[in-house]
Structures are given as structure tokens and as C-alpha cells.
Amino acid sequence: MNRPPTTAGRALTVSATVVASAIAAHSLPALTAVGPLRPYLAPRLSGLGQPGHVALTFDDGPDPRSTPLFLAELERAGVQATFFLLGRMLLRAPSLGRDLVEAGHEVAVHGYWHRPMLLRSPHCAWDDVRRARDLVADLTGTAPRWYRPPYGVFSLSALSAARRLGLSPVLWSHWGRDWTASATPETVLRTVTRSPMDGGTVLLHDSDVTSAPGSWRAALGALPRLLEHCAREGLVVGPLRDHLPARARP
Ligand SMILES: [Zn+2]
């Protein structure tokens, strides 16, 4: 049965509308951050780049328990990748950040805390991206070029912070869903290769610090077969710097 809304009910409806509008305004870029239309609406943001090339990216490290194993596997395969680092992880393992750069990998910014940017104030968003960017630059000795927010969801504040810091936002076109407890090397490989990979950007995780314990093992197990798959398809795998055209810094 429909009843006329009470005053409290009306107030709730009004505040819900105001909150929803505020979130919508705050999260405008998030509309292109997720969903099947993103590659068409925002190809560069989705990491769609050089034909014949696949960008390999890892999020959430560096992690002393797992990142060295990814480094060893990549060295065995002679492949370089882009690692989106968390400031708080890098602070605990700065030498691992330097190892990444010394092995020829590219380091990029994933933020400091790994909290959803939509829930953070403009000041906190700026602080998070700036702290992470400065740590990556100072502790690895290289200036990062790319920013990928936690969960792949931007806020206007995070986007503007990244731009002010000279970072280009980039997400991914292919993921392995390697962060779940049920992920296995087989599911990761199947998920990543579900659609043609030419020109795409792959998201995997070299740490389980924000996901199911031990889930990095599924990504690590899938890696050699994924690289073999790309080789069979005639695709060169490398970091984002070889994949997306450079953009003028602000
Ligand atoms: Zn992450």
C-alpha cells in the first residue's frame, strides 16, 4: 500500500537526493572507469594502445613475500612490466622498489592507503596521491608517469590531483580476477584471454595485501602461460611506457 510520505520520510528522500547528486558530481569520471563501454568511451584510459603490443601491469606491491617471485618469473621470460605501487608498501620495502627499477620495470602510482577515492575529501585525495607519488620518485629514483586509483574508480579530486602531479590516469582493458579466494592459474588465464588482447593492458596483482590471502599465487601461476599465449599470438609484452603515447606534462 502506498502512503503519503511523512515529514521525516520527505526529509530523508530530499537528503538522499542531495547526497546522490553530490556523489554523482564527485564521481563523474567513475562513469567511464568501469563497465563494458569504457574501452569505447575512453580507450586511452582503458590502456588501449600500440597495436601488436600488450601492456602488463601489476597493482598493490611491492610486497617482500610475493613481488620477488614475479620479478624472477619476468626475468626468466625476458619481459618488463609496469608496477603500480602503494606508498605504504614501498615505505616498508624501499629496496624492492629499487630492484624493480634496476630490472628495467616501470614504477607507477596506485596511491598511499588503497582506500576508495570516492569516499575521500579533496584534501585527503590530494594528500594520498601526492604522498605516494613523492615516495615512488624519492625511493626508486624515477619520476612516475601513470596513476591508477584503488579499485579503478576515480573521483574528480583524485583525477585533478593526478593531473597536477603530472600523472596520466590509466586503468586496464583485461583483468584476471586474480584477487578472489577462488582464483586459480587456470581461471586467471581464461579470464584474461577471454577477449582479443592486441593493444590491451592487463591488470594482475603482485601482492595480496588488499585481496584474498595467497591470491597472488594464481596470478604468478598464470604468468608463464599468459606470456606464452601472447607470444603465440605474435604480441610483444611490455610496460605502459612502450604502449601508450607520451602526453605533455602540465
Ligand atoms: Zn589495488
PDB file of C-alpha atoms and ligand atoms in Angstrom:
ATOM      1  CA  MET A   1       0.000   0.000   0.000  1.00  0.00           C
ATOM      2  CA  ASN A   2       1.299   3.474  -0.904  1.00  0.00           C
ATOM      3  CA  ARG A   3       1.086   6.094   1.817  1.00  0.00           C
ATOM      4  CA  PRO A   4       1.835   9.809   1.528  1.00  0.00           C
ATOM      5  CA  PRO A   5       5.369  10.313   2.854  1.00  0.00           C
ATOM      6  CA  THR A   6       5.762  11.599   6.392  1.00  0.00           C
ATOM      7  CA  THR A   7       7.817  14.733   7.065  1.00  0.00           C
ATOM      8  CA  ALA A   8      10.705  12.534   8.177  1.00  0.00           C
ATOM      9  CA  GLY A   9      10.250  10.412   5.089  1.00  0.00           C
ATOM     10  CA  ARG A  10      10.267  13.509   2.854  1.00  0.00           C
ATOM     11  CA  ALA A  11      13.370  14.832   4.628  1.00  0.00           C
ATOM     12  CA  LEU A  12      15.085  11.501   4.110  1.00  0.00           C
ATOM     13  CA  THR A  13      14.129  11.484   0.441  1.00  0.00           C
ATOM     14  CA  VAL A  14      15.423  15.028  -0.009  1.00  0.00           C
ATOM     15  CA  SER A  15      18.716  14.305   1.777  1.00  0.00           C
ATOM     16  CA  ALA A  16      19.133  11.080  -0.174  1.00  0.00           C
ATOM     17  CA  THR A  17      18.668  13.048  -3.401  1.00  0.00           C
ATOM     18  CA  VAL A  18      21.171  15.689  -2.307  1.00  0.00           C
ATOM     19  CA  VAL A  19      23.704  13.032  -1.319  1.00  0.00           C
ATOM     20  CA  ALA A  20      23.160  11.132  -4.572  1.00  0.00           C
ATOM     21  CA  SER A  21      23.668  14.324  -6.601  1.00  0.00           C
ATOM     22  CA  ALA A  22      26.805  15.158  -4.642  1.00  0.00           C
ATOM     23  CA  ILE A  23      28.185  11.673  -5.212  1.00  0.00           C
ATOM     24  CA  ALA A  24      27.254  11.835  -8.897  1.00  0.00           C
ATOM     25  CA  ALA A  25      29.071  15.159  -9.317  1.00  0.00           C
ATOM     26  CA  HIS A  26      32.042  13.960  -7.307  1.00  0.00           C
ATOM     27  CA  SER A  27      32.270  10.686  -9.200  1.00  0.00           C
ATOM     28  CA  LEU A  28      31.681  11.834 -12.749  1.00  0.00           C
ATOM     29  CA  PRO A  29      34.867  10.230 -14.101  1.00  0.00           C
ATOM     30  CA  ALA A  30      33.856   6.959 -12.436  1.00  0.00           C
ATOM     31  CA  LEU A  31      31.221   6.614 -15.131  1.00  0.00           C
ATOM     32  CA  THR A  32      33.985   5.836 -17.568  1.00  0.00           C
ATOM     33  CA  ALA A  33      36.071   3.893 -15.055  1.00  0.00           C
ATOM     34  CA  VAL A  34      34.015   0.718 -15.107  1.00  0.00           C
ATOM     35  CA  GLY A  35      31.689  -1.172 -17.373  1.00  0.00           C
ATOM     36  CA  PRO A  36      31.789  -2.724 -20.805  1.00  0.00           C
ATOM     37  CA  LEU A  37      31.529   0.614 -22.629  1.00  0.00           C
ATOM     38  CA  ARG A  38      34.682   2.061 -21.100  1.00  0.00           C
ATOM     39  CA  PRO A  39      37.073   0.811 -23.839  1.00  0.00           C
ATOM     40  CA  TYR A  40      34.892   2.545 -26.448  1.00  0.00           C
ATOM     41  CA  LEU A  41      34.260   5.738 -24.486  1.00  0.00           C
ATOM     42  CA  ALA A  42      37.766   6.141 -23.116  1.00  0.00           C
ATOM     43  CA  PRO A  43      40.282   3.979 -25.000  1.00  0.00           C
ATOM     44  CA  ARG A  44      43.395   5.640 -23.596  1.00  0.00           C
ATOM     45  CA  LEU A  45      42.073   5.470 -20.029  1.00  0.00           C
ATOM     46  CA  SER A  46      41.417   1.761 -20.654  1.00  0.00           C
ATOM     47  CA  GLY A  47      45.037   1.258 -21.660  1.00  0.00           C
ATOM     48  CA  LEU A  48      44.249   0.567 -25.318  1.00  0.00           C
ATOM     49  CA  GLY A  49      47.492   1.395 -27.060  1.00  0.00           C
ATOM     50  CA  GLN A  50      50.103   0.197 -29.513  1.00  0.00           C
ATOM     51  CA  PRO A  51      48.829  -2.490 -31.905  1.00  0.00           C
ATOM     52  CA  GLY A  52      50.842  -5.700 -31.681  1.00  0.00           C
ATOM     53  CA  HIS A  53      51.699  -4.852 -28.072  1.00  0.00           C
ATOM     54  CA  VAL A  54      50.250  -5.799 -24.687  1.00  0.00           C
ATOM     55  CA  ALA A  55      50.993  -3.767 -21.557  1.00  0.00           C
ATOM     56  CA  LEU A  56      51.491  -5.924 -18.474  1.00  0.00           C
ATOM     57  CA  THR A  57      50.680  -4.200 -15.177  1.00  0.00           C
ATOM     58  CA  PHE A  58      50.724  -5.264 -11.528  1.00  0.00           C
ATOM     59  CA  ASP A  59      48.989  -3.486  -8.644  1.00  0.00           C
ATOM     60  CA  ASP A  60      49.322  -3.354  -4.842  1.00  0.00           C
ATOM     61  CA  GLY A  61      53.027  -4.095  -4.289  1.00  0.00           C
ATOM     62  CA  PRO A  62      55.838  -4.034  -3.635  1.00  0.00           C
ATOM     63  CA  ASP A  63      55.430  -6.995  -1.298  1.00  0.00           C
ATOM     64  CA  PRO A  64      58.536  -8.806   0.024  1.00  0.00           C
ATOM     65  CA  ARG A  65      56.549 -12.078   0.231  1.00  0.00           C
ATOM     66  CA  SER A  66      55.493 -12.199  -3.412  1.00  0.00           C
ATOM     67  CA  THR A  67      56.970  -9.466  -5.645  1.00  0.00           C
ATOM     68  CA  PRO A  68      60.450 -11.122  -5.854  1.00  0.00           C
ATOM     69  CA  LEU A  69      58.782 -14.235  -7.300  1.00  0.00           C
ATOM     70  CA  PHE A  70      57.123 -12.131 -10.025  1.00  0.00           C
ATOM     71  CA  LEU A  71      60.465 -10.440 -10.696  1.00  0.00           C
ATOM     72  CA  ALA A  72      62.141 -13.837 -11.120  1.00  0.00           C
ATOM     73  CA  GLU A  73      59.418 -15.078 -13.462  1.00  0.00           C
ATOM     74  CA  LEU A  74      59.577 -11.922 -15.580  1.00  0.00           C
ATOM     75  CA  GLU A  75      63.365 -12.119 -15.729  1.00  0.00           C
ATOM     76  CA  ARG A  76      63.140 -15.732 -16.863  1.00  0.00           C
ATOM     77  CA  ALA A  77      60.798 -14.659 -19.654  1.00  0.00           C
ATOM     78  CA  GLY A  78      62.789 -11.525 -20.518  1.00  0.00           C
ATOM     79  CA  VAL A  79      59.692  -9.347 -20.064  1.00  0.00           C
ATOM     80  CA  GLN A  80      59.322  -5.965 -18.400  1.00  0.00           C
ATOM     81  CA  ALA A  81      56.139  -4.626 -16.856  1.00  0.00           C
ATOM     82  CA  THR A  82      54.647  -1.638 -15.049  1.00  0.00           C
ATOM     83  CA  PHE A  83      54.149  -1.910 -11.281  1.00  0.00           C
ATOM     84  CA  PHE A  84      51.549   0.389  -9.692  1.00  0.00           C
ATOM     85  CA  LEU A  85      52.978   0.777  -6.206  1.00  0.00           C
ATOM     86  CA  LEU A  86      51.252   1.537  -2.929  1.00  0.00           C
ATOM     87  CA  GLY A  87      53.103   4.180  -0.938  1.00  0.00           C
ATOM     88  CA  ARG A  88      52.652   2.358   2.361  1.00  0.00           C
ATOM     89  CA  MET A  89      54.045  -0.865   0.876  1.00  0.00           C
ATOM     90  CA  LEU A  90      57.005   0.891  -0.733  1.00  0.00           C
ATOM     91  CA  LEU A  91      57.847   2.557   2.557  1.00  0.00           C
ATOM     92  CA  ARG A  92      58.226  -0.903   4.134  1.00  0.00           C
ATOM     93  CA  ALA A  93      60.291  -2.335   1.278  1.00  0.00           C
ATOM     94  CA  PRO A  94      62.155   0.517  -0.452  1.00  0.00           C
ATOM     95  CA  SER A  95      64.924  -1.789  -1.696  1.00  0.00           C
ATOM     96  CA  LEU A  96      62.315  -3.818  -3.565  1.00  0.00           C
ATOM     97  CA  GLY A  97      61.188  -0.640  -5.316  1.00  0.00           C
ATOM     98  CA  ARG A  98      64.756  -0.081  -6.420  1.00  0.00           C
ATOM     99  CA  ASP A  99      65.049  -3.727  -7.525  1.00  0.00           C
ATOM    100  CA  LEU A 100      62.056  -3.193  -9.828  1.00  0.00           C
ATOM    101  CA  VAL A 101      63.688  -0.207 -11.499  1.00  0.00           C
ATOM    102  CA  GLU A 102      67.086  -1.895 -11.724  1.00  0.00           C
ATOM    103  CA  ALA A 103      65.455  -4.847 -13.508  1.00  0.00           C
ATOM    104  CA  GLY A 104      64.092  -2.394 -16.103  1.00  0.00           C
ATOM    105  CA  HIS A 105      60.478  -2.378 -14.914  1.00  0.00           C
ATOM    106  CA  GLU A 106      58.423   0.777 -14.803  1.00  0.00           C
ATOM    107  CA  VAL A 107      57.073   2.066 -11.480  1.00  0.00           C
ATOM    108  CA  ALA A 108      53.797   3.968 -11.231  1.00  0.00           C
ATOM    109  CA  VAL A 109      51.407   5.298  -8.569  1.00  0.00           C
ATOM    110  CA  HIS A 110      48.488   3.357  -7.070  1.00  0.00           C
ATOM    111  CA  GLY A 111      48.065   5.691  -4.064  1.00  0.00           C
ATOM    112  CA  TYR A 112      49.212   5.570  -0.479  1.00  0.00           C
ATOM    113  CA  TRP A 113      46.482   3.796   1.512  1.00  0.00           C
ATOM    114  CA  HIS A 114      44.326   1.920  -1.038  1.00  0.00           C
ATOM    115  CA  ARG A 115      41.083   3.467   0.110  1.00  0.00           C
ATOM    116  CA  PRO A 116      38.198   4.224  -2.286  1.00  0.00           C
ATOM    117  CA  MET A 117      38.800   7.726  -3.606  1.00  0.00           C
ATOM    118  CA  LEU A 118      35.094   8.470  -3.872  1.00  0.00           C
ATOM    119  CA  LEU A 119      34.870   8.369  -0.082  1.00  0.00           C
ATOM    120  CA  ARG A 120      37.767  10.750   0.477  1.00  0.00           C
ATOM    121  CA  SER A 121      37.701  14.518   0.763  1.00  0.00           C
ATOM    122  CA  PRO A 122      39.522  16.577  -1.878  1.00  0.00           C
ATOM    123  CA  HIS A 123      42.278  17.288   0.658  1.00  0.00           C
ATOM    124  CA  CYS A 124      42.706  13.586   1.525  1.00  0.00           C
ATOM    125  CA  ALA A 125      42.676  12.614  -2.163  1.00  0.00           C
ATOM    126  CA  TRP A 126      45.402  15.141  -2.929  1.00  0.00           C
ATOM    127  CA  ASP A 127      47.418  14.054   0.081  1.00  0.00           C
ATOM    128  CA  ASP A 128      47.123  10.350  -0.822  1.00  0.00           C
ATOM    129  CA  VAL A 129      48.222  10.742  -4.445  1.00  0.00           C
ATOM    130  CA  ARG A 130      50.948  13.284  -3.657  1.00  0.00           C
ATOM    131  CA  ARG A 131      52.455  11.195  -0.830  1.00  0.00           C
ATOM    132  CA  ALA A 132      52.537   8.096  -2.997  1.00  0.00           C
ATOM    133  CA  ARG A 133      53.952   9.976  -5.977  1.00  0.00           C
ATOM    134  CA  ASP A 134      56.714  11.564  -3.893  1.00  0.00           C
ATOM    135  CA  LEU A 135      57.621   8.234  -2.271  1.00  0.00           C
ATOM    136  CA  VAL A 136      57.845   6.461  -5.614  1.00  0.00           C
ATOM    137  CA  ALA A 137      60.022   9.254  -7.016  1.00  0.00           C
ATOM    138  CA  ASP A 138      62.262   9.547  -3.946  1.00  0.00           C
ATOM    139  CA  LEU A 139      62.698   5.868  -3.100  1.00  0.00           C
ATOM    140  CA  THR A 140      63.087   4.480  -6.618  1.00  0.00           C
ATOM    141  CA  GLY A 141      64.861   7.469  -8.147  1.00  0.00           C
ATOM    142  CA  THR A 142      62.484   7.633 -11.125  1.00  0.00           C
ATOM    143  CA  ALA A 143      59.611  10.026 -11.788  1.00  0.00           C
ATOM    144  CA  PRO A 144      56.376   8.037 -12.217  1.00  0.00           C
ATOM    145  CA  ARG A 145      54.155   8.811 -15.214  1.00  0.00           C
ATOM    146  CA  TRP A 146      50.963   6.887 -14.504  1.00  0.00           C
ATOM    147  CA  TYR A 147      48.246   6.853 -11.843  1.00  0.00           C
ATOM    148  CA  ARG A 148      45.704   4.107 -11.270  1.00  0.00           C
ATOM    149  CA  PRO A 149      43.313   4.634  -8.339  1.00  0.00           C
ATOM    150  CA  PRO A 150      42.349   1.819  -5.938  1.00  0.00           C
ATOM    151  CA  TYR A 151      39.514  -0.304  -7.380  1.00  0.00           C
ATOM    152  CA  GLY A 152      39.882   1.573 -10.668  1.00  0.00           C
ATOM    153  CA  VAL A 153      37.424   4.210  -9.513  1.00  0.00           C
ATOM    154  CA  PHE A 154      38.321   7.866  -9.836  1.00  0.00           C
ATOM    155  CA  SER A 155      36.936  10.874  -8.075  1.00  0.00           C
ATOM    156  CA  LEU A 156      37.226  14.334  -9.582  1.00  0.00           C
ATOM    157  CA  SER A 157      39.608  15.200  -6.729  1.00  0.00           C
ATOM    158  CA  ALA A 158      41.861  12.211  -7.385  1.00  0.00           C
ATOM    159  CA  LEU A 159      41.856  12.903 -11.105  1.00  0.00           C
ATOM    160  CA  SER A 160      42.728  16.530 -10.589  1.00  0.00           C
ATOM    161  CA  ALA A 161      45.455  15.619  -8.056  1.00  0.00           C
ATOM    162  CA  ALA A 162      46.998  13.202 -10.553  1.00  0.00           C
ATOM    163  CA  ARG A 163      46.959  15.802 -13.307  1.00  0.00           C
ATOM    164  CA  ARG A 164      48.528  18.454 -11.071  1.00  0.00           C
ATOM    165  CA  LEU A 165      51.295  15.988 -10.214  1.00  0.00           C
ATOM    166  CA  GLY A 166      51.980  15.231 -13.880  1.00  0.00           C
ATOM    167  CA  LEU A 167      50.488  11.722 -13.755  1.00  0.00           C
ATOM    168  CA  SER A 168      48.347  10.281 -16.554  1.00  0.00           C
ATOM    169  CA  PRO A 169      45.380   8.186 -15.412  1.00  0.00           C
ATOM    170  CA  VAL A 170      45.260   4.663 -16.807  1.00  0.00           C
ATOM    171  CA  LEU A 171      43.145   1.626 -15.946  1.00  0.00           C
ATOM    172  CA  TRP A 172      43.098  -1.645 -17.901  1.00  0.00           C
ATOM    173  CA  SER A 173      41.295  -3.486 -20.685  1.00  0.00           C
ATOM    174  CA  HIS A 174      41.867  -7.058 -19.430  1.00  0.00           C
ATOM    175  CA  TRP A 175      41.880  -8.395 -15.896  1.00  0.00           C
ATOM    176  CA  GLY A 176      42.363 -11.836 -14.392  1.00  0.00           C
ATOM    177  CA  ARG A 177      40.091 -11.532 -11.344  1.00  0.00           C
ATOM    178  CA  ASP A 178      43.167 -12.825  -9.561  1.00  0.00           C
ATOM    179  CA  TRP A 179      42.223 -11.150  -6.273  1.00  0.00           C
ATOM    180  CA  THR A 180      39.486 -13.603  -5.315  1.00  0.00           C
ATOM    181  CA  ALA A 181      39.877 -16.560  -2.958  1.00  0.00           C
ATOM    182  CA  SER A 182      38.693 -18.955  -5.672  1.00  0.00           C
ATOM    183  CA  ALA A 183      41.125 -17.747  -8.365  1.00  0.00           C
ATOM    184  CA  THR A 184      43.488 -20.348  -9.826  1.00  0.00           C
ATOM    185  CA  PRO A 185      46.122 -20.000 -12.564  1.00  0.00           C
ATOM    186  CA  GLU A 186      43.574 -21.560 -14.945  1.00  0.00           C
ATOM    187  CA  THR A 187      40.760 -19.120 -14.117  1.00  0.00           C
ATOM    188  CA  VAL A 188      43.142 -16.166 -14.331  1.00  0.00           C
ATOM    189  CA  LEU A 189      44.464 -17.256 -17.732  1.00  0.00           C
ATOM    190  CA  ARG A 190      40.955 -17.954 -19.023  1.00  0.00           C
ATOM    191  CA  THR A 191      39.624 -14.603 -17.794  1.00  0.00           C
ATOM    192  CA  VAL A 192      42.490 -12.532 -19.188  1.00  0.00           C
ATOM    193  CA  THR A 193      42.416 -14.201 -22.601  1.00  0.00           C
ATOM    194  CA  ARG A 194      38.626 -14.163 -22.944  1.00  0.00           C
ATOM    195  CA  SER A 195      38.784 -11.304 -25.463  1.00  0.00           C
ATOM    196  CA  PRO A 196      41.462 -10.473 -28.063  1.00  0.00           C
ATOM    197  CA  MET A 197      44.476  -8.960 -26.343  1.00  0.00           C
ATOM    198  CA  ASP A 198      46.071  -6.995 -29.182  1.00  0.00           C
ATOM    199  CA  GLY A 199      46.765  -3.463 -27.944  1.00  0.00           C
ATOM    200  CA  GLY A 200      45.352  -4.149 -24.490  1.00  0.00           C
ATOM    201  CA  THR A 201      46.518  -3.562 -20.930  1.00  0.00           C
ATOM    202  CA  VAL A 202      46.422  -6.464 -18.470  1.00  0.00           C
ATOM    203  CA  LEU A 203      45.801  -5.973 -14.747  1.00  0.00           C
ATOM    204  CA  LEU A 204      47.249  -8.505 -12.293  1.00  0.00           C
ATOM    205  CA  HIS A 205      48.343  -8.201  -8.648  1.00  0.00           C
ATOM    206  CA  ASP A 206      51.797  -8.997  -7.246  1.00  0.00           C
ATOM    207  CA  SER A 207      50.509  -8.773  -3.657  1.00  0.00           C
ATOM    208  CA  ASP A 208      47.505  -9.993  -1.666  1.00  0.00           C
ATOM    209  CA  VAL A 209      47.657  -7.063   0.739  1.00  0.00           C
ATOM    210  CA  THR A 210      44.216  -5.837  -0.355  1.00  0.00           C
ATOM    211  CA  SER A 211      42.738  -9.154  -1.506  1.00  0.00           C
ATOM    212  CA  ALA A 212      42.217 -12.797  -0.527  1.00  0.00           C
ATOM    213  CA  PRO A 213      45.260 -14.220   1.324  1.00  0.00           C
ATOM    214  CA  GLY A 214      47.600 -16.006  -1.062  1.00  0.00           C
ATOM    215  CA  SER A 215      45.643 -14.895  -4.144  1.00  0.00           C
ATOM    216  CA  TRP A 216      48.868 -13.682  -5.794  1.00  0.00           C
ATOM    217  CA  ARG A 217      49.749 -17.343  -6.359  1.00  0.00           C
ATOM    218  CA  ALA A 218      47.028 -17.567  -9.005  1.00  0.00           C
ATOM    219  CA  ALA A 219      48.486 -14.588 -10.886  1.00  0.00           C
ATOM    220  CA  LEU A 220      52.024 -15.924 -10.587  1.00  0.00           C
ATOM    221  CA  GLY A 221      50.936 -19.367 -11.779  1.00  0.00           C
ATOM    222  CA  ALA A 222      49.137 -17.882 -14.781  1.00  0.00           C
ATOM    223  CA  LEU A 223      52.013 -15.616 -15.804  1.00  0.00           C
ATOM    224  CA  PRO A 224      54.197 -18.038 -17.848  1.00  0.00           C
ATOM    225  CA  ARG A 225      51.197 -19.351 -19.747  1.00  0.00           C
ATOM    226  CA  LEU A 226      49.884 -15.867 -20.355  1.00  0.00           C
ATOM    227  CA  LEU A 227      53.234 -14.809 -21.790  1.00  0.00           C
ATOM    228  CA  GLU A 228      53.307 -17.945 -23.965  1.00  0.00           C
ATOM    229  CA  HIS A 229      49.788 -17.140 -25.187  1.00  0.00           C
ATOM    230  CA  CYS A 230      50.845 -13.616 -26.188  1.00  0.00           C
ATOM    231  CA  ALA A 231      53.962 -14.942 -27.947  1.00  0.00           C
ATOM    232  CA  ARG A 232      51.820 -17.424 -29.900  1.00  0.00           C
ATOM    233  CA  GLU A 233      49.552 -14.548 -30.954  1.00  0.00           C
ATOM    234  CA  GLY A 234      52.598 -12.583 -32.124  1.00  0.00           C
ATOM    235  CA  LEU A 235      52.117  -9.942 -29.400  1.00  0.00           C
ATOM    236  CA  VAL A 236      55.014  -8.206 -27.667  1.00  0.00           C
ATOM    237  CA  VAL A 237      54.501  -7.778 -23.919  1.00  0.00           C
ATOM    238  CA  GLY A 238      55.994  -4.802 -22.098  1.00  0.00           C
ATOM    239  CA  PRO A 239      55.429  -1.833 -19.818  1.00  0.00           C
ATOM    240  CA  LEU A 240      52.984   1.029 -20.365  1.00  0.00           C
ATOM    241  CA  ARG A 241      55.797   3.382 -21.389  1.00  0.00           C
ATOM    242  CA  ASP A 242      56.127   1.330 -24.617  1.00  0.00           C
ATOM    243  CA  HIS A 243      52.384   1.103 -25.047  1.00  0.00           C
ATOM    244  CA  LEU A 244      50.750   4.495 -24.738  1.00  0.00           C
ATOM    245  CA  PRO A 245      51.956   7.673 -26.412  1.00  0.00           C
ATOM    246  CA  ALA A 246      53.570  10.212 -24.122  1.00  0.00           C
ATOM    247  CA  ARG A 247      51.472  13.184 -23.206  1.00  0.00           C
ATOM    248  CA  ALA A 248      52.754  16.642 -22.469  1.00  0.00           C
ATOM    249  CA  ARG A 249      53.137  17.260 -18.755  1.00  0.00           C
ATOM    250  CA  PRO A 250      51.012  20.017 -17.245  1.00  0.00           C
TER     251      PRO A 250
HETATM  252 ZN    ZN B   1      44.758  -2.158  -5.857  1.00  0.00          ZN
END
